[in-house]
Amino acid sequence: MRKLRWLILLGVQVAALAQQAPPLRLKVPPDPNAPAMFLPEPPAAVHVIVQFQDPPTPDTLQALAGRGATTVSYIPDNAVLTTMNAAVSLVDLPVHYAAPLSPYQKISPLIADGNPSVIRGNYLVEFHPDIDASAARRVILNLPLLELLDNPDLASRHVLLHVMDLSREAEALASLAAQDAVAYIFPAAPELIQGLPVGVDLPVAPGLLLASGEVLGQLVSSFGDGWDGPGKNAVTLNYFFSQLTSQLPDLVTKSEIARALAEWAKVAQITWVPDASPTADRTINILFATGDHGDGFPFDGPGGVLAHTFYPSLPAAEPLAGDMHFDDAESWHFGSNFDVFSVALHEIGHALGLGSSDNPDSVMYPYYRLRTGLAQEDRDAIWTLYAARTETPPLTLTVNPPPITTTSATISLSGTVTGGSGTPTVTWTTSTGASGTASVSGTSWTAASIPLAMGLNSITVTATDTTGSSSSTVSVTRQAVTPPPLALTANAVPAATTSATISLSGTVTGGSGTPAVTWSSSTGASGAASVNGTNWTALNVPLAIGFNSITITAADSTGSISRVVSTTRTVSPPPTGTDTTGPALTITYPSTTLATTQASLTFRGTASDPSGVASVTFSTNTGSAGTASGTNAWSAAIPLLVGFNQVVIRAYDTAGNMSWRSVIVTRR
């Protein structure tokens, strides 16, 4: 296979510049033994990486375009991905390297090396930025052994596929990698394979080729030398909270993001300092926003992209360099999806210069997973850019802010403990003298059921290990519970009735504890209602003939409240013929003359009549009188004076007929 003329000429220039080679930050670098300039026939337009000796200027890129090449995206360092054909000449341009990606450069080393994190047969394919989604899907569908899998949360350049015959997996992936449209093939996370909702992030390079910047590909390992410049050095960076989400308390959101910053500082010599300006150089501006928020990369709403982050300066441009933007249209949480700490931990890696990892177990994998800390791969990656931290980081304790006030008798606190040496112990003490030990799991701690006294309580939480201790104090005021006022309702009763009794009902709410509900009528009868939850019922309240007023009262320790209902009892028309017979009346107790020392005695008996018993009354020779409770079965508590008491019981039917019985009771 012959080489094209422009490639031969370019090869001469590459050889002349070989001693000053800038790094090409690809996960799979070019084979050093392969020709630097090689393009097979036919000379159709293909994707070619063109690397310059120095960062390309607009004039350099314009000259490249003038020769027929189309710039697609930036690749660090000093390189651009282009499309060109054999007619394009690179002679006299300051080009250091130019070649297409070889098939082996497009397959993740994790796949090639058989890494245990790889789920065989399931892979993500990233296509070049100028390949639309329909063309990308056609590439997969036109190849044997491959089938497409769908997941709505996939990034726009990603396709999820399944290799149908694992015995021919290597053959299938090699055939796929040989396609010019394919940029990179890497492992799919189990969440993607299962079709679970996941978020994705976009690492962004501002102002490099396009006015608004661009999204860098999965094949890039890192972006530039990091904020510390060439070599592995220490660095001090600033951060600024420009706008936070209204979904969560500001203090806790700041604490979670600060905890994520501290995770990276634990393994690399990075010092984070709060800044006073979001646009200052070397400042990570942290922003929650929705839709188009002015950086050229509008958010897509719930689902899809969770956040995007701009790479460091240089070579990215200030003031956006390093800035972290979160989509506030997502549902943000602490410790559950979507977790602020987990997303911030990933985004900070990009802000420091790291590309996206191919390993689903790594924090830097481009799709969301709940995280508690960095994986070893993340540590190894950051150590390629910055000096490793060898000294023990200081013991750091955070306490999530409790509510300012509460009516509860106890409270639970939680937070994080990082740094130090070994596993720290977290204890708590209160201003009332209570104390206890929190449970620690990883970098999180929880103290449950801390007792609170009425009024102000100060709670001091202390983390202790072999390096020392760290304390933090929070305050919460316990307030007395003010019960709602007692409220009583009585359901309406009929305005008139011929019945000798009536049942009442209603509700009782508020107050403290279980209230008592009683009733009393204008005829002197009274009793207690039954209460079940917020409902009360009073059965068989006796009615006298004529107007009856019944007062219902609810009472508890907070006070009492009353309601009044009224009804008129009318006499039923007598049956055909003249009714002149009074009710059959019996006094069952006392049934005969009685002597007692009691001041009152409850008389009981029965009464019946074909037309119905209207009422039962009593009177004594000493002047007492009243209406008994009930009619067919009646009772009456009758007061007694010392000496002779004649008690007369009268029963009335609905026709007005009366019958009576009397008993003599002597009170000694």
GROMACS .gro file of C-alpha atoms in nm, residues 89-515:
model
  427
   89SER     CA    1  -0.100   1.962   0.214
   90LEU     CA    2   0.056   2.040   0.552
   91VAL     CA    3   0.389   2.155   0.408
   92ASP     CA    4   0.524   2.475   0.569
   93LEU     CA    5   0.280   2.455   0.860
   94PRO     CA    6   0.433   2.420   1.211
   95VAL     CA    7   0.300   2.064   1.241
   96HIS     CA    8   0.466   1.820   1.480
   97TYR     CA    9   0.246   1.513   1.427
   98ALA     CA   10  -0.042   1.412   1.201
   99ALA     CA   11  -0.214   1.075   1.179
  100PRO     CA   12  -0.554   0.911   1.218
  101LEU     CA   13  -0.633   0.722   1.535
  102SER     CA   14  -0.537   0.360   1.489
  103PRO     CA   15  -0.796   0.094   1.585
  104TYR     CA   16  -0.596  -0.013   1.891
  105GLN     CA   17  -0.595   0.351   2.016
  106LYS     CA   18  -0.976   0.346   2.014
  107ILE     CA   19  -1.017   0.052   2.255
  108SER     CA   20  -0.988   0.122   2.628
  109PRO     CA   21  -0.686  -0.042   2.793
  110LEU     CA   22  -0.929  -0.184   3.052
  111ILE     CA   23  -1.089  -0.390   2.774
  112ALA     CA   24  -0.761  -0.488   2.613
  113ASP     CA   25  -0.606  -0.590   2.946
  114GLY     CA   26  -0.913  -0.783   3.073
  115ASN     CA   27  -0.967  -0.558   3.375
  116PRO     CA   28  -1.219  -0.712   3.624
  117SER     CA   29  -1.430  -0.393   3.616
  118VAL     CA   30  -1.527  -0.474   3.255
  119ILE     CA   31  -1.864  -0.645   3.207
  120ARG     CA   32  -1.792  -0.857   2.901
  121GLY     CA   33  -2.008  -0.800   2.598
  122ASN     CA   34  -2.143  -0.457   2.700
  123TYR     CA   35  -1.968  -0.139   2.590
  124LEU     CA   36  -2.009   0.231   2.532
  125VAL     CA   37  -1.899   0.373   2.197
  126GLU     CA   38  -1.812   0.740   2.165
  127PHE     CA   39  -1.829   0.888   1.817
  128HIS     CA   40  -1.641   1.191   1.689
  129PRO     CA   41  -1.823   1.522   1.753
  130ASP     CA   42  -1.912   1.573   1.385
  131ILE     CA   43  -2.097   1.238   1.360
  132ASP     CA   44  -2.472   1.277   1.417
  133ALA     CA   45  -2.672   1.027   1.619
  134SER     CA   46  -2.840   0.865   1.319
  135ALA     CA   47  -2.509   0.806   1.144
  136ALA     CA   48  -2.362   0.665   1.466
  137ARG     CA   49  -2.645   0.415   1.502
  138ARG     CA   50  -2.608   0.310   1.137
  139VAL     CA   51  -2.243   0.226   1.199
  140ILE     CA   52  -2.346  -0.021   1.471
  141LEU     CA   53  -2.641  -0.164   1.279
  142ASN     CA   54  -2.429  -0.229   0.969
  143LEU     CA   55  -2.173  -0.439   1.159
  144PRO     CA   56  -2.222  -0.806   1.244
  145LEU     CA   57  -2.233  -0.941   1.601
  146LEU     CA   58  -2.350  -0.609   1.751
  147GLU     CA   59  -2.686  -0.491   1.879
  148LEU     CA   60  -2.791  -0.154   2.016
  149LEU     CA   61  -2.915  -0.105   2.373
  150ASP     CA   62  -3.117   0.203   2.470
  151ASN     CA   63  -3.078   0.426   2.773
  152PRO     CA   64  -3.231   0.778   2.771
  153ASP     CA   65  -2.953   0.919   2.990
  154LEU     CA   66  -2.672   0.850   2.742
  155ALA     CA   67  -2.457   1.145   2.637
  156SER     CA   68  -2.529   1.271   2.285
  157ARG     CA   69  -2.209   1.117   2.141
  158HIS     CA   70  -2.245   0.782   2.317
  159VAL     CA   71  -2.406   0.459   2.198
  160LEU     CA   72  -2.457   0.153   2.419
  161LEU     CA   73  -2.407  -0.183   2.250
  162HIS     CA   74  -2.403  -0.555   2.322
  163VAL     CA   75  -2.175  -0.812   2.158
  164MET     CA   76  -2.401  -1.107   2.082
  165ASP     CA   77  -2.128  -1.373   2.056
  166LEU     CA   78  -1.867  -1.341   2.332
  167SER     CA   79  -1.642  -1.594   2.162
  168ARG     CA   80  -1.602  -1.342   1.879
  169GLU     CA   81  -1.590  -1.028   2.096
  170ALA     CA   82  -1.233  -0.933   2.000
  171GLU     CA   83  -1.323  -0.962   1.632
  172ALA     CA   84  -1.638  -0.751   1.677
  173LEU     CA   85  -1.458  -0.473   1.867
  174ALA     CA   86  -1.168  -0.466   1.620
  175SER     CA   87  -1.414  -0.427   1.333
  176LEU     CA   88  -1.592  -0.148   1.521
  177ALA     CA   89  -1.268   0.034   1.608
  178ALA     CA   90  -1.166   0.029   1.242
  179GLN     CA   91  -1.461   0.256   1.158
  180ASP     CA   92  -1.343   0.614   1.101
  181ALA     CA   93  -1.651   0.761   1.273
  182VAL     CA   94  -1.569   0.581   1.600
  183ALA     CA   95  -1.358   0.777   1.851
  184TYR     CA   96  -1.335   0.541   2.149
  185ILE     CA   97  -1.480   0.221   2.301
  186PHE     CA   98  -1.493   0.178   2.680
  187PRO     CA   99  -1.671  -0.034   2.947
  188ALA     CA  100  -2.038   0.024   3.027
  189ALA     CA  101  -2.141   0.061   3.391
  190PRO     CA  102  -2.393  -0.195   3.522
  191GLU     CA  103  -2.645   0.085   3.583
  192LEU     CA  104  -2.640   0.171   3.212
  193ILE     CA  105  -2.677  -0.193   3.109
  194GLN     CA  106  -2.976  -0.235   3.343
  195GLY     CA  107  -3.141   0.078   3.205
  196LEU     CA  108  -3.138   0.256   3.540
  197PRO     CA  109  -3.152   0.639   3.551
  198VAL     CA  110  -2.804   0.787   3.562
  199GLY     CA  111  -2.670   1.135   3.506
  200VAL     CA  112  -2.376   1.236   3.290
  201ASP     CA  113  -2.130   1.523   3.314
  202LEU     CA  114  -1.954   1.726   3.048
  203PRO     CA  115  -1.586   1.823   3.088
  204VAL     CA  116  -1.552   2.148   2.895
  205ALA     CA  117  -1.261   2.343   2.745
  206PRO     CA  118  -1.363   2.710   2.722
  207GLY     CA  119  -1.255   2.932   2.435
  208LEU     CA  120  -1.008   2.703   2.258
  209LEU     CA  121  -1.146   2.662   1.907
  210LEU     CA  122  -1.501   2.789   1.921
  211ALA     CA  123  -1.626   3.104   2.084
  212SER     CA  124  -1.807   2.903   2.350
  213GLY     CA  125  -1.556   2.620   2.384
  214GLU     CA  126  -1.622   2.250   2.339
  215VAL     CA  127  -1.669   1.917   2.513
  216LEU     CA  128  -1.360   1.696   2.522
  217GLY     CA  129  -1.370   1.327   2.438
  218GLN     CA  130  -1.341   1.009   2.642
  219LEU     CA  131  -1.011   0.922   2.472
  220VAL     CA  132  -0.834   1.214   2.649
  221SER     CA  133  -0.659   1.124   2.976
  222SER     CA  134  -0.596   1.474   3.110
  223PHE     CA  135  -0.605   1.837   3.006
  224GLY     CA  136  -0.273   2.020   3.014
  225ASP     CA  137  -0.028   2.012   3.302
  226GLY     CA  138  -0.281   2.117   3.566
  227TRP     CA  139  -0.286   2.443   3.759
  228ASP     CA  140   0.068   2.385   3.889
  229GLY     CA  141   0.228   2.388   3.542
  230PRO     CA  142   0.480   2.133   3.413
  231GLY     CA  143   0.590   1.871   3.663
  232LYS     CA  144   0.423   1.748   3.978
  233ASN     CA  145   0.400   2.042   4.217
  234ALA     CA  146   0.189   2.179   4.498
  235VAL     CA  147  -0.079   2.434   4.413
  236THR     CA  148  -0.309   2.679   4.591
  237LEU     CA  149  -0.650   2.738   4.434
  238ASN     CA  150  -0.946   2.955   4.530
  239TYR     CA  151  -1.315   2.872   4.527
  240PHE     CA  152  -1.629   3.085   4.537
  241PHE     CA  153  -1.996   2.993   4.587
  242SER     CA  154  -2.172   3.210   4.332
  243GLN     CA  155  -2.523   3.064   4.349
  244LEU     CA  156  -2.653   2.760   4.539
  245THR     CA  157  -2.965   2.551   4.494
  246SER     CA  158  -3.281   2.652   4.678
  247GLN     CA  159  -3.367   2.281   4.718
  248LEU     CA  160  -3.123   2.235   5.010
  249PRO     CA  161  -2.991   2.442   5.302
  250ASP     CA  162  -2.700   2.660   5.187
  251LEU     CA  163  -2.478   2.568   5.481
  252VAL     CA  164  -2.509   2.196   5.417
  253THR     CA  165  -2.456   2.233   5.041
  254LYS     CA  166  -2.139   2.433   5.106
  255SER     CA  167  -2.026   2.174   5.361
  256GLU     CA  168  -2.076   1.885   5.116
  257ILE     CA  169  -1.886   2.060   4.835
  258ALA     CA  170  -1.609   2.160   5.079
  259ARG     CA  171  -1.590   1.795   5.184
  260ALA     CA  172  -1.544   1.695   4.821
  261LEU     CA  173  -1.266   1.954   4.781
  262ALA     CA  174  -1.099   1.813   5.092
  263GLU     CA  175  -1.105   1.458   4.948
  264TRP     CA  176  -0.874   1.563   4.664
  265ALA     CA  177  -0.657   1.768   4.902
  266LYS     CA  178  -0.609   1.458   5.116
  267VAL     CA  179  -0.417   1.279   4.839
  268ALA     CA  180  -0.252   1.566   4.649
  269GLN     CA  181  -0.079   1.885   4.762
  270ILE     CA  182  -0.373   2.110   4.680
  271THR     CA  183  -0.473   2.393   4.914
  272TRP     CA  184  -0.823   2.537   4.880
  273VAL     CA  185  -0.886   2.899   4.985
  274PRO     CA  186  -1.225   3.076   4.980
  275ASP     CA  187  -1.225   3.376   4.744
  276ALA     CA  188  -1.426   3.695   4.729
  277SER     CA  189  -1.481   3.706   4.352
  278PRO     CA  190  -1.620   3.449   4.107
  279THR     CA  191  -1.416   3.591   3.816
  280ALA     CA  192  -1.074   3.601   3.983
  281ASP     CA  193  -0.797   3.397   3.820
  282ARG     CA  194  -0.734   3.048   3.956
  283THR     CA  195  -1.079   3.052   4.120
  284ILE     CA  196  -1.331   2.767   4.096
  285ASN     CA  197  -1.668   2.941   4.066
  286ILE     CA  198  -1.944   2.707   4.190
  287LEU     CA  199  -2.285   2.777   4.039
  288PHE     CA  200  -2.628   2.611   4.034
  289ALA     CA  201  -2.826   2.723   3.727
  290THR     CA  202  -3.088   2.608   3.478
  291GLY     CA  203  -3.113   2.619   3.099
  292ASP     CA  204  -2.903   2.879   2.921
  293HIS     CA  205  -2.688   3.035   3.192
  294GLY     CA  206  -2.440   3.232   2.980
  295ASP     CA  207  -2.146   2.995   2.931
  296GLY     CA  208  -2.238   2.852   2.591
  297PHE     CA  209  -2.342   2.515   2.735
  298PRO     CA  210  -2.713   2.536   2.832
  299PHE     CA  211  -2.844   2.267   3.065
  300ASP     CA  212  -3.100   2.018   2.935
  301GLY     CA  213  -3.341   2.004   3.232
  302PRO     CA  214  -3.417   1.698   3.450
  303GLY     CA  215  -3.227   1.388   3.343
  304GLY     CA  216  -2.928   1.381   3.111
  305VAL     CA  217  -2.648   1.621   3.203
  306LEU     CA  218  -2.617   1.676   3.581
  307ALA     CA  219  -2.326   1.921   3.571
  308HIS     CA  220  -2.037   2.046   3.359
  309THR     CA  221  -1.694   2.174   3.453
  310PHE     CA  222  -1.431   2.375   3.270
  311TYR     CA  223  -1.073   2.255   3.257
  312PRO     CA  224  -0.782   2.448   3.414
  313SER     CA  225  -0.600   2.749   3.281
  314LEU     CA  226  -0.379   2.721   3.087
  315PRO     CA  227  -0.457   2.617   2.818
  316ALA     CA  228  -0.826   2.683   2.892
  317ALA     CA  229  -0.931   3.045   2.922
  318GLU     CA  230  -1.017   3.250   3.229
  319PRO     CA  231  -1.250   3.343   3.388
  320LEU     CA  232  -1.441   3.019   3.312
  321ALA     CA  233  -1.138   2.793   3.362
  322GLY     CA  234  -1.205   2.550   3.647
  323ASP     CA  235  -1.565   2.665   3.705
  324MET     CA  236  -1.822   2.403   3.814
  325HIS     CA  237  -2.185   2.440   3.707
  326PHE     CA  238  -2.468   2.218   3.840
  327ASP     CA  239  -2.807   2.181   3.668
  328ASP     CA  240  -3.054   2.313   3.926
  329ALA     CA  241  -3.340   2.150   3.735
  330GLU     CA  242  -3.221   1.815   3.873
  331SER     CA  243  -3.341   1.685   4.211
  332TRP     CA  244  -3.049   1.741   4.451
  333HIS     CA  245  -3.008   1.555   4.780
  334PHE     CA  246  -2.757   1.463   5.050
  335GLY     CA  247  -2.671   1.093   5.059
  336SER     CA  248  -2.920   0.986   4.789
  337ASN     CA  249  -2.968   1.045   4.418
  338PHE     CA  250  -2.865   1.293   4.301
  339ASP     CA  251  -2.605   1.343   4.575
  340VAL     CA  252  -2.429   1.682   4.585
  341PHE     CA  253  -2.107   1.535   4.730
  342SER     CA  254  -2.079   1.260   4.467
  343VAL     CA  255  -2.129   1.494   4.172
  344ALA     CA  256  -1.899   1.762   4.320
  345LEU     CA  257  -1.626   1.502   4.382
  346HIS     CA  258  -1.635   1.410   4.012
  347GLU     CA  259  -1.651   1.768   3.884
  348ILE     CA  260  -1.354   1.877   4.097
  349GLY     CA  261  -1.144   1.612   3.920
  350HIS     CA  262  -1.217   1.784   3.588
  351ALA     CA  263  -1.151   2.127   3.741
  352LEU     CA  264  -0.805   1.996   3.837
  353GLY     CA  265  -0.738   1.873   3.482
  354LEU     CA  266  -0.841   1.506   3.479
  355GLY     CA  267  -1.030   1.354   3.188
  356SER     CA  268  -1.311   1.103   3.226
  357SER     CA  269  -1.216   0.754   3.346
  358ASP     CA  270  -1.310   0.433   3.164
  359ASN     CA  271  -1.356   0.244   3.493
  360PRO     CA  272  -1.716   0.244   3.630
  361ASP     CA  273  -1.570   0.208   3.982
  362SER     CA  274  -1.378   0.535   3.947
  363VAL     CA  275  -1.516   0.870   4.062
  364MET     CA  276  -1.412   1.011   3.724
  365TYR     CA  277  -1.632   0.773   3.521
  366PRO     CA  278  -1.860   1.001   3.316
  367TYR     CA  279  -2.189   0.858   3.448
  368TYR     CA  280  -2.328   0.918   3.797
  369ARG     CA  281  -2.298   0.678   4.086
  370LEU     CA  282  -2.333   0.748   4.462
  371ARG     CA  283  -1.978   0.785   4.599
  372THR     CA  284  -1.817   0.802   4.944
  373GLY     CA  285  -1.459   0.884   4.840
  374LEU     CA  286  -1.190   0.850   4.575
  375ALA     CA  287  -1.096   0.518   4.416
  376GLN     CA  288  -0.733   0.416   4.379
  377GLU     CA  289  -0.751   0.493   4.006
  378ASP     CA  290  -0.854   0.850   4.091
  379ARG     CA  291  -0.556   0.886   4.323
  380ASP     CA  292  -0.318   0.748   4.061
  381ALA     CA  293  -0.460   0.989   3.801
  382ILE     CA  294  -0.425   1.304   4.013
  383TRP     CA  295  -0.067   1.208   4.100
  384THR     CA  296   0.020   1.236   3.729
  385LEU     CA  297  -0.050   1.611   3.753
  386TYR     CA  298   0.021   1.718   4.113
  387ALA     CA  299   0.257   1.630   4.395
  388ALA     CA  300   0.128   1.355   4.619
  389ARG     CA  301   0.048   1.451   4.976
  390THR     CA  302   0.276   1.260   5.207
  391GLU     CA  303   0.200   1.429   5.537
  392THR     CA  304  -0.107   1.335   5.737
  393PRO     CA  305  -0.390   1.580   5.668
  394PRO     CA  306  -0.534   1.746   5.977
  395LEU     CA  307  -0.828   1.587   6.152
  396THR     CA  308  -1.134   1.774   6.025
  397LEU     CA  309  -1.484   1.753   6.170
  398THR     CA  310  -1.802   1.888   6.013
  399VAL     CA  311  -2.147   1.899   6.175
  400ASN     CA  312  -2.456   1.933   5.958
  401PRO     CA  313  -2.654   2.229   6.097
  402PRO     CA  314  -2.952   2.122   6.313
  403PRO     CA  315  -3.279   2.317   6.319
  404ILE     CA  316  -3.264   2.639   6.519
  405THR     CA  317  -3.574   2.542   6.719
  406THR     CA  318  -3.761   2.218   6.786
  407THR     CA  319  -4.038   2.086   7.008
  408SER     CA  320  -3.885   1.737   7.020
  409ALA     CA  321  -3.730   1.600   7.339
  410THR     CA  322  -3.433   1.460   7.143
  411ILE     CA  323  -3.233   1.544   6.831
  412SER     CA  324  -3.000   1.354   6.598
  413LEU     CA  325  -2.680   1.507   6.462
  414SER     CA  326  -2.461   1.396   6.172
  415GLY     CA  327  -2.159   1.511   5.978
  416THR     CA  328  -1.821   1.404   5.847
  417VAL     CA  329  -1.477   1.337   5.994
  418THR     CA  330  -1.176   1.330   5.762
  419GLY     CA  331  -0.799   1.344   5.782
  420GLY     CA  332  -0.599   1.244   6.085
  421SER     CA  333  -0.468   0.894   6.139
  422GLY     CA  334  -0.665   0.572   6.177
  423THR     CA  335  -1.030   0.556   6.277
  424PRO     CA  336  -1.135   0.854   6.491
  425THR     CA  337  -1.378   0.847   6.782
  426VAL     CA  338  -1.662   1.101   6.775
  427THR     CA  339  -1.828   1.199   7.104
  428TRP     CA  340  -2.083   1.461   7.209
  429THR     CA  341  -2.166   1.656   7.525
  430THR     CA  342  -2.451   1.895   7.598
  431SER     CA  343  -2.481   2.205   7.814
  432THR     CA  344  -2.720   2.008   8.037
  433GLY     CA  345  -2.453   1.748   8.120
  434ALA     CA  346  -2.559   1.466   7.888
  435SER     CA  347  -2.292   1.291   7.678
  436GLY     CA  348  -2.248   0.998   7.442
  437THR     CA  349  -2.058   0.846   7.151
  438ALA     CA  350  -2.153   0.877   6.785
  439SER     CA  351  -2.137   0.593   6.535
  440VAL     CA  352  -1.872   0.634   6.261
  441SER     CA  353  -1.897   0.476   5.915
  442GLY     CA  354  -1.621   0.570   5.673
  443THR     CA  355  -1.604   0.949   5.677
  444SER     CA  356  -1.960   0.990   5.809
  445TRP     CA  357  -2.076   0.997   6.171
  446THR     CA  358  -2.421   0.997   6.333
  447ALA     CA  359  -2.533   1.069   6.690
  448ALA     CA  360  -2.895   0.970   6.752
  449SER     CA  361  -3.139   1.066   7.031
  450ILE     CA  362  -2.940   1.342   7.201
  451PRO     CA  363  -3.163   1.465   7.488
  452LEU     CA  364  -3.274   1.829   7.490
  453ALA     CA  365  -3.381   2.038   7.788
  454MET     CA  366  -3.640   2.313   7.752
  455GLY     CA  367  -3.475   2.631   7.625
  456LEU     CA  368  -3.129   2.675   7.472
  457ASN     CA  369  -2.909   2.364   7.436
  458SER     CA  370  -2.543   2.380   7.328
  459ILE     CA  371  -2.404   2.054   7.190
  460THR     CA  372  -2.030   2.008   7.141
  461VAL     CA  373  -1.915   1.732   6.905
  462THR     CA  374  -1.552   1.620   6.928
  463ALA     CA  375  -1.350   1.394   6.697
  464THR     CA  376  -1.035   1.241   6.846
  465ASP     CA  377  -0.756   1.024   6.707
  466THR     CA  378  -0.382   0.976   6.762
  467THR     CA  379  -0.304   1.312   6.601
  468GLY     CA  380  -0.529   1.518   6.829
  469SER     CA  381  -0.888   1.633   6.831
  470SER     CA  382  -1.127   1.865   6.652
  471SER     CA  383  -1.449   2.007   6.797
  472SER     CA  384  -1.754   2.191   6.676
  473THR     CA  385  -2.048   2.333   6.874
  474VAL     CA  386  -2.405   2.377   6.756
  475SER     CA  387  -2.708   2.518   6.936
  476VAL     CA  388  -3.076   2.432   6.928
  477THR     CA  389  -3.364   2.572   7.134
  478ARG     CA  390  -3.634   2.336   7.254
  479GLN     CA  391  -3.971   2.506   7.273
  480ALA     CA  392  -4.279   2.395   7.466
  481VAL     CA  393  -4.554   2.244   7.259
  482THR     CA  394  -4.860   2.473   7.255
  483PRO     CA  395  -5.161   2.250   7.193
  484PRO     CA  396  -5.426   2.377   6.955
  485PRO     CA  397  -5.742   2.508   7.124
  486LEU     CA  398  -6.012   2.260   7.218
  487ALA     CA  399  -6.278   2.251   6.946
  488LEU     CA  400  -6.624   2.087   6.971
  489THR     CA  401  -6.885   2.028   6.704
  490ALA     CA  402  -7.237   1.886   6.743
  491ASN     CA  403  -7.420   1.742   6.446
  492ALA     CA  404  -7.757   1.905   6.379
  493VAL     CA  405  -8.068   1.742   6.529
  494PRO     CA  406  -8.423   1.752   6.387
  495ALA     CA  407  -8.621   2.058   6.485
  496ALA     CA  408  -8.910   1.838   6.599
  497THR     CA  409  -8.956   1.473   6.688
  498THR     CA  410  -9.216   1.243   6.842
  499SER     CA  411  -8.950   1.016   6.994
  500ALA     CA  412  -8.901   1.006   7.369
  501THR     CA  413  -8.521   1.000   7.327
  502ILE     CA  414  -8.263   1.133   7.087
  503SER     CA  415  -7.902   1.044   7.004
  504LEU     CA  416  -7.639   1.312   6.960
  505SER     CA  417  -7.296   1.303   6.792
  506GLY     CA  418  -7.013   1.526   6.679
  507THR     CA  419  -6.637   1.577   6.694
  508VAL     CA  420  -6.389   1.698   6.953
  509THR     CA  421  -6.037   1.805   6.850
  510GLY     CA  422  -5.740   1.998   6.984
  511GLY     CA  423  -5.661   2.043   7.347
  512SER     CA  424  -5.440   1.809   7.545
  513GLY     CA  425  -5.497   1.439   7.598
  514THR     CA  426  -5.839   1.276   7.569
  515PRO     CA  427  -6.123   1.516   7.658
   0.00000   0.00000   0.00000
